Amino acid sequence: MRQESDILVDNFGRTVNYVRISVTDRCDFRCVYCMDEEMQFVPRAKLLSLEEIAIIAEAFTELGVGKIRITGGEPLIRRNIAKLFRDIGELDGLEELLLTTNGSQLPKLAGELKDAGVKRINISLDSLDPDKFRRLTRVGELGKVLAGIDAAEAAGFEKIKINSVILKNRNDDEILDLVGFASARGMDISFIEEMPLGVIGDHDREEAYYSSDEIRADLEQRYSLLPTTESTGGPSRYYRIVETGTRVGFISPHSHNFCDSCNRVRLTCEGRLLLCLGQEHSVDLRQVIRTHPGDKDKLKQALRASMDIKPKGHDFDLSVKPVIFRHMNMTGG
Ligand code: SAM
Ligand code: SF4
C-alpha cells in the first residue's frame, strides 16, 4: 500500500497519475494550428537527454504515476527514441506507455515500439484529401501518414485512435469521412477543439473555431450517437456510433471545461514541468537534475513540491490574443 507521501496530490485534492512527456519540439510537419511557419526551436544543448528523461520518468512512477505518454513535436523523429521507449517500458509500477504521433515515422518504428511495450497509440489525421492535408500541415504528405497507420495496424497495437483538429472552412466538411475511415479500420476517433497556444499567423482562431457540439450535430445527420460513461482517463467525452460501434471522443476545452478532474502534468523537452497546459506555472526539472546528478530523492522532492503550484484550471479565451506564447509542440497537447 502506498503512503500519502508517495503519491502526488495537489491543493485541490486531485491526484496526478499521468504524465505527458514532450521529447522534442521539432517536427517534420508544420500544422497551421500548432506552429508558425517560421519557428525557433530549442537549442540541442538545452534539451533533456534521453537518459535524463528516463530518470524523471522513473521518479514519477515511484510517486504513483502509472501512465506516461510520449509526445512532441514529433517524438519519433528524435534520434534513438526507441531506446527511451524500452527504458520507460521496463519501469516498475508503469501501467501504460502511450504515444501520440503524426504517423510519418511509423513504417520504420511501429514494430520496435510495440516490442517496447506501447499498447495504445494516437495518430493525428485531419484530412483524407492530399491537397488539404498538405495545406493543414504545410509540408506533410498524406500518403506517408496512411502508410504509418497501416504499419501500426500490422504491428498489432491494442488500440489505435485517430485525433483530428477541426477548423471551420478548412476541414469541417471531412468530419463524416474521417469517422468513416476510423470505423472501417475499427479505430476510435477524437475531435479536438483548437486551443489558443502560441502565435500562429495562419488563421484567426476565433473565426476558425468549430465546436464539439457542431461536430456532433454533423455526425447525427448520418449516425445515431449514444453517450457513454467510458473514460480513458483523459478529458475526452465519449459517444458510441450505434451503426458502426465506433467510439467518438470530444476534447472540448472551450465548450466543456474538464479542469476539475485534471490528473496530469506535462514535461517539456527542455525539462520544464508544466502544471497546466493553459497556464505558465512550472518547475525547472532540468536544473534540479543537472545540479544534483543521480539524486532521485531531490527530483522526487521537486515533484512533490510542484503540487503546491498546480493551478485550478485554464482560462482559454479565443477572443483575445494568445496569452500563452508557448506553442503546442512544446508540450504535445
Ligand atoms: N506530432 C504529434 C502529433 O501531431 O500527433 C504529437 C504532438 S501534437 C502537438 C499532439 C496533438 O496536439 C495532435 O493531435 C495535434 O493535432 C494537437 N494540437 C496541436 N496544436 C493544437 C492546438 N493549438 N489546439 C488543439 N490541438 C492541437
Ligand atoms: Fe508537428 Fe504534431 Fe504540431 Fe503537427 S501537431 S506540427 S505534427 S507537433
Coordinates of C-alpha atoms and ligand atoms in Angstrom, one line a residue:
M1 CA 0.0 0.0 0.0
R2 CA 1.4 3.4 -1.0
Q3 CA 1.9 6.1 1.7
E4 CA 0.3 9.5 1.3
S5 CA 3.8 10.9 0.7
D6 CA 4.4 8.5 -2.1
I7 CA 1.7 9.9 -4.4
L8 CA 1.2 13.3 -6.0
V9 CA -1.9 15.2 -4.8
D10 CA -2.4 18.9 -5.5
N11 CA -4.1 21.5 -3.3
F12 CA -7.5 20.9 -4.9
G13 CA -7.4 17.2 -3.9
R14 CA -6.6 16.0 -7.5
T15 CA -4.2 13.0 -7.7
V16 CA -1.7 13.3 -10.5
N17 CA -1.1 9.8 -12.0
Y18 CA -0.5 10.7 -15.7
V19 CA 2.5 12.5 -17.3
R20 CA 2.9 13.6 -20.8
I21 CA 6.5 13.9 -22.0
S22 CA 7.4 16.0 -25.0
V23 CA 10.8 14.6 -26.1
T24 CA 11.4 17.2 -28.8
D25 CA 9.8 20.4 -30.0
R26 CA 10.9 19.7 -33.6
C27 CA 8.7 18.2 -36.2
D28 CA 8.6 17.1 -39.8
F29 CA 5.2 18.9 -40.2
R30 CA 4.2 22.5 -39.5
C31 CA 0.4 22.1 -38.7
V32 CA -1.2 25.5 -39.0
Y33 CA -2.9 25.4 -35.6
C34 CA 0.2 24.1 -33.8
M35 CA 3.2 26.0 -35.2
D36 CA 4.0 29.3 -37.0
E37 CA 5.6 29.0 -40.4
E38 CA 9.0 30.1 -39.0
M39 CA 9.8 28.6 -35.7
Q40 CA 12.7 28.9 -33.3
F41 CA 13.5 25.5 -31.8
V42 CA 15.2 24.8 -28.5
P43 CA 19.0 24.5 -29.0
R44 CA 20.1 20.9 -28.6
A45 CA 22.2 21.6 -25.5
K46 CA 19.1 22.7 -23.7
L47 CA 17.2 19.5 -24.4
L48 CA 16.9 16.9 -21.8
S49 CA 19.0 13.9 -22.8
L50 CA 17.1 10.6 -23.2
E51 CA 18.8 9.3 -20.0
E52 CA 17.6 12.4 -18.1
I53 CA 14.0 11.8 -19.4
A54 CA 14.2 8.2 -18.3
I55 CA 15.3 9.2 -14.8
I56 CA 12.5 11.7 -14.5
A57 CA 10.0 9.1 -15.7
E58 CA 11.3 6.7 -13.1
A59 CA 10.9 9.3 -10.3
F60 CA 7.3 9.8 -11.4
T61 CA 6.5 6.1 -11.4
E62 CA 7.9 5.9 -7.8
L63 CA 5.3 8.6 -6.9
G64 CA 2.4 6.7 -8.2
V65 CA 2.3 7.8 -11.9
G66 CA 1.0 4.8 -13.8
K67 CA 0.6 6.3 -17.2
I68 CA 3.2 8.0 -19.4
R69 CA 2.5 9.4 -22.9
I70 CA 5.4 10.2 -25.2
T71 CA 4.7 13.2 -27.4
G72 CA 6.3 16.2 -29.0
G73 CA 6.9 17.9 -31.5
E74 CA 7.1 14.7 -33.4
P75 CA 8.5 12.3 -30.9
L76 CA 9.5 9.7 -33.5
I77 CA 12.0 11.9 -35.2
R78 CA 14.2 12.1 -32.1
R79 CA 17.4 10.0 -32.6
N80 CA 17.4 6.7 -30.7
I81 CA 13.9 7.3 -29.4
A82 CA 13.2 3.5 -29.4
K83 CA 15.7 3.1 -26.5
L84 CA 13.7 5.6 -24.4
F85 CA 10.5 3.6 -25.0
R86 CA 12.3 0.4 -24.0
D87 CA 13.7 2.0 -20.8
I88 CA 10.4 3.5 -19.7
G89 CA 8.6 0.4 -20.7
E90 CA 10.6 -1.6 -18.1
L91 CA 9.8 0.7 -15.2
D92 CA 8.1 -1.0 -12.2
G93 CA 4.7 0.5 -11.5
L94 CA 4.1 1.7 -15.0
E95 CA 0.7 0.5 -16.2
E96 CA 0.5 2.2 -19.6
L97 CA 3.1 3.6 -22.0
L98 CA 1.4 5.6 -24.7
L99 CA 2.4 7.6 -27.8
T100 CA 0.9 10.5 -29.8
T101 CA 2.4 10.8 -33.2
N102 CA 1.7 12.3 -36.6
G103 CA 2.4 8.8 -38.0
S104 CA 5.1 9.7 -40.6
Q105 CA 7.8 7.5 -39.0
L106 CA 5.6 4.6 -38.0
P107 CA 6.5 2.5 -41.1
K108 CA 10.1 2.5 -39.7
L109 CA 9.3 2.2 -35.9
A110 CA 5.9 0.7 -35.2
G111 CA 7.3 -2.8 -34.6
E112 CA 10.0 -1.6 -32.2
L113 CA 7.5 0.5 -30.2
K114 CA 5.1 -2.4 -29.9
D115 CA 8.0 -4.6 -28.6
A116 CA 9.0 -1.9 -26.1
G117 CA 5.5 -2.2 -24.5
V118 CA 3.5 0.5 -26.2
K119 CA -0.1 -0.7 -26.2
R120 CA -2.2 2.2 -27.3
I121 CA -1.2 5.0 -29.8
N122 CA -2.9 8.1 -31.0
I123 CA -2.2 9.2 -34.6
S124 CA -3.2 12.7 -35.8
L125 CA -5.0 12.9 -39.1
D126 CA -7.0 16.0 -40.0
S127 CA -7.8 15.3 -43.7
L128 CA -8.1 12.4 -46.2
D129 CA -7.5 14.7 -49.1
P130 CA -3.8 15.0 -50.1
D131 CA -4.1 18.7 -51.0
K132 CA -6.0 19.7 -47.9
F133 CA -3.7 17.6 -45.8
R134 CA -0.7 19.5 -47.3
R135 CA -2.4 22.8 -46.6
L136 CA -3.2 21.9 -43.0
T137 CA 0.3 20.5 -42.2
R138 CA 2.0 23.0 -44.6
V139 CA 4.6 20.3 -45.6
G140 CA 3.1 16.9 -44.7
E141 CA 2.4 14.0 -47.2
L142 CA -0.9 12.2 -46.6
G143 CA 0.5 9.0 -48.2
K144 CA 3.2 8.7 -45.6
V145 CA 0.7 9.0 -42.7
L146 CA -1.6 6.5 -44.2
A147 CA 1.4 4.1 -44.6
G148 CA 2.2 4.8 -40.9
I149 CA -1.4 3.9 -40.0
D150 CA -1.1 0.6 -42.0
A151 CA 2.2 -0.1 -40.2
A152 CA 0.6 0.5 -36.8
E153 CA -2.2 -1.9 -37.7
A154 CA 0.2 -4.5 -38.8
A155 CA 2.3 -4.2 -35.6
G156 CA -0.8 -5.2 -33.6
F157 CA -1.2 -2.4 -31.1
E158 CA -4.2 -3.0 -28.7
K159 CA -5.8 0.3 -29.6
I160 CA -5.2 2.9 -32.3
K161 CA -7.0 6.2 -32.0
I162 CA -7.2 8.9 -34.6
N163 CA -7.0 12.6 -33.4
S164 CA -8.5 15.3 -35.6
V165 CA -8.5 19.0 -35.1
I166 CA -11.4 20.5 -37.0
L167 CA -11.2 24.1 -38.3
K168 CA -14.2 25.9 -39.8
N169 CA -14.0 26.1 -43.6
R170 CA -10.7 24.1 -43.7
N171 CA -11.7 20.6 -42.9
D172 CA -15.2 20.7 -41.3
D173 CA -16.5 19.1 -44.5
E174 CA -14.4 16.0 -43.7
I175 CA -15.9 15.0 -40.3
L176 CA -18.0 12.2 -41.7
D177 CA -15.2 10.9 -43.9
L178 CA -12.8 10.8 -41.0
V179 CA -15.3 8.9 -38.9
G180 CA -15.9 6.6 -41.9
F181 CA -12.1 6.0 -42.1
A182 CA -11.8 5.2 -38.4
S183 CA -14.9 3.0 -38.4
A184 CA -13.7 1.0 -41.4
R185 CA -10.5 0.2 -39.6
G186 CA -12.0 -0.5 -36.1
M187 CA -10.3 2.6 -34.6
D188 CA -11.6 5.2 -32.2
I189 CA -11.5 8.8 -33.2
S190 CA -11.3 12.0 -31.1
F191 CA -12.1 15.5 -32.2
I192 CA -10.2 18.3 -30.5
E193 CA -11.2 22.0 -30.3
E194 CA -8.3 24.2 -31.3
M195 CA -6.5 25.8 -28.3
P196 CA -5.0 29.2 -28.4
L197 CA -1.4 28.3 -27.7
G198 CA 1.3 30.4 -29.3
V199 CA 1.1 32.9 -32.2
I200 CA 0.4 31.0 -35.4
G201 CA -0.1 33.6 -38.2
D202 CA -2.2 31.3 -40.4
H203 CA -5.7 32.0 -39.4
D204 CA -7.9 33.8 -36.9
R205 CA -8.6 31.2 -34.2
E206 CA -11.9 32.7 -33.2
E207 CA -13.1 32.6 -36.8
A208 CA -11.9 29.0 -37.3
Y209 CA -13.5 27.7 -34.2
Y210 CA -15.7 24.7 -34.8
S211 CA -17.2 23.4 -31.6
S212 CA -17.6 19.8 -30.5
D213 CA -21.4 20.4 -30.5
E214 CA -21.3 21.4 -34.1
I215 CA -19.3 18.3 -35.0
R216 CA -21.7 16.1 -33.1
A217 CA -24.6 17.7 -34.9
D218 CA -22.9 17.0 -38.2
L219 CA -22.4 13.3 -37.2
E220 CA -26.0 13.0 -36.1
Q221 CA -27.2 13.7 -39.6
R222 CA -25.9 10.3 -40.6
Y223 CA -25.4 8.3 -37.4
S224 CA -27.1 7.7 -34.0
L225 CA -24.8 8.7 -31.2
L226 CA -25.1 7.2 -27.7
P227 CA -23.3 8.9 -24.9
T228 CA -21.2 6.5 -22.9
T229 CA -19.7 6.8 -19.5
E230 CA -16.4 5.2 -20.8
S231 CA -13.3 7.0 -20.0
T232 CA -9.6 6.5 -20.9
G233 CA -8.5 8.7 -18.0
G234 CA -8.4 11.8 -20.1
P235 CA -10.6 14.8 -20.9
S236 CA -12.5 13.2 -23.8
R237 CA -16.2 12.7 -23.6
Y238 CA -17.2 9.6 -25.5
Y239 CA -20.1 8.6 -27.7
R240 CA -20.7 5.3 -29.5
I241 CA -21.9 5.3 -33.1
V242 CA -24.8 2.8 -33.0
E243 CA -24.5 1.8 -36.6
T244 CA -20.7 1.0 -36.6
G245 CA -19.7 0.6 -32.9
T246 CA -17.0 3.2 -33.3
R247 CA -16.2 5.3 -30.3
V248 CA -16.0 9.0 -30.9
G249 CA -14.4 11.3 -28.4
F250 CA -14.7 15.1 -28.0
I251 CA -12.0 17.1 -26.3
S252 CA -13.6 20.4 -25.7
P253 CA -11.5 22.9 -23.7
H254 CA -13.8 25.8 -24.7
S255 CA -17.3 24.3 -24.6
H256 CA -16.9 21.7 -21.8
N257 CA -14.2 22.6 -19.3
F258 CA -12.6 19.5 -17.8
C259 CA -10.1 21.0 -15.3
D260 CA -11.9 19.7 -12.2
S261 CA -10.9 16.2 -12.9
C262 CA -7.4 17.0 -14.2
N263 CA -5.0 14.2 -13.3
R264 CA -2.0 15.1 -15.4
V265 CA 1.2 17.2 -15.7
R266 CA 3.5 17.8 -18.7
L267 CA 7.2 17.8 -19.1
T268 CA 8.6 19.9 -21.9
C269 CA 11.6 18.9 -24.0
E270 CA 13.8 21.3 -22.1
G271 CA 12.8 19.9 -18.7
R272 CA 10.1 22.3 -17.6
L273 CA 7.4 20.6 -15.6
L274 CA 4.2 22.3 -16.6
L275 CA 1.4 22.0 -14.1
C276 CA -1.3 23.1 -16.5
L277 CA -1.5 23.3 -20.3
G278 CA -3.2 26.6 -20.2
Q279 CA -1.1 28.4 -17.6
E280 CA 2.6 29.1 -17.1
H281 CA 3.1 27.6 -13.6
S282 CA 6.2 25.4 -13.9
V283 CA 9.2 23.9 -12.2
D284 CA 12.6 23.6 -13.8
L285 CA 13.5 19.9 -13.5
R286 CA 16.5 20.2 -15.8
Q287 CA 18.1 22.5 -13.2
V288 CA 17.3 20.0 -10.4
I289 CA 18.7 17.1 -12.3
R290 CA 21.8 18.8 -13.5
T291 CA 22.6 20.4 -10.1
H292 CA 22.1 17.0 -8.3
P293 CA 23.0 14.4 -10.9
G294 CA 21.9 10.9 -10.0
D295 CA 20.0 12.2 -6.9
K296 CA 16.5 10.8 -7.4
D297 CA 15.4 11.9 -4.0
K298 CA 16.0 15.6 -4.9
L299 CA 14.0 15.0 -8.0
K300 CA 11.1 13.4 -6.1
Q301 CA 11.2 16.3 -3.6
A302 CA 10.8 18.7 -6.5
L303 CA 7.9 16.7 -8.0
R304 CA 6.1 16.6 -4.6
A305 CA 6.6 20.4 -4.1
S306 CA 5.3 21.1 -7.6
M307 CA 1.8 20.0 -6.5
D308 CA 1.6 23.3 -4.5
I309 CA 1.5 25.4 -7.6
K310 CA -0.8 23.3 -9.8
P311 CA -3.4 25.8 -10.8
K312 CA -7.1 25.2 -10.6
G313 CA -7.6 25.4 -14.4
H314 CA -7.0 27.1 -17.7
D315 CA -8.6 30.4 -18.9
F316 CA -8.6 29.8 -22.6
D317 CA -10.3 32.7 -24.5
L318 CA -10.3 32.7 -28.3
S319 CA -11.4 36.3 -28.5
V320 CA -8.2 37.7 -27.1
K321 CA -4.7 37.4 -28.5
P322 CA -2.8 34.4 -27.1
V323 CA -1.7 34.9 -23.5
I324 CA 0.2 31.6 -23.7
F325 CA 3.1 32.2 -26.0
R326 CA 4.3 28.6 -25.9
H327 CA 3.2 26.6 -29.0
M328 CA 1.6 23.1 -28.6
N329 CA 4.8 21.4 -29.9
M330 CA 6.5 22.3 -26.6
T331 CA 4.0 20.2 -24.6
G332 CA 2.5 17.8 -27.0
G333 CA -1.1 18.6 -26.0
Ligands
SAM1 N1 3.3 15.4 -33.5 C1 2.4 14.6 -32.8 C2 1.0 14.7 -33.4 O1 0.8 15.6 -34.2 O2 0.2 13.8 -33.0 C3 2.4 14.8 -31.4 C4 2.4 16.2 -30.9 S1 1.0 17.2 -31.3 C5 1.3 18.7 -30.6 C6 -0.3 16.4 -30.3 C7 -1.7 16.7 -30.6 O3 -1.9 18.1 -30.4 C8 -2.1 16.5 -32.1 O4 -3.2 15.6 -32.1 C9 -2.4 17.8 -32.6 O5 -3.4 17.8 -33.6 C10 -2.8 18.6 -31.4 N2 -2.7 20.0 -31.4 C11 -1.6 20.7 -31.8 N3 -1.8 22.1 -31.7 C12 -3.1 22.2 -31.2 C13 -3.9 23.3 -30.8 N4 -3.4 24.6 -30.9 N5 -5.1 23.1 -30.3 C14 -5.6 21.8 -30.2 N6 -4.8 20.7 -30.5 C15 -3.6 20.9 -31.0
SF4_2 FE1 4.0 18.5 -35.7 FE2 2.1 17.4 -34.2 FE3 2.4 20.0 -34.2 FE4 1.5 18.9 -36.4 S1 0.5 18.9 -34.4 S2 3.2 20.5 -36.3 S3 2.6 17.0 -36.4 S4 3.9 18.6 -33.5

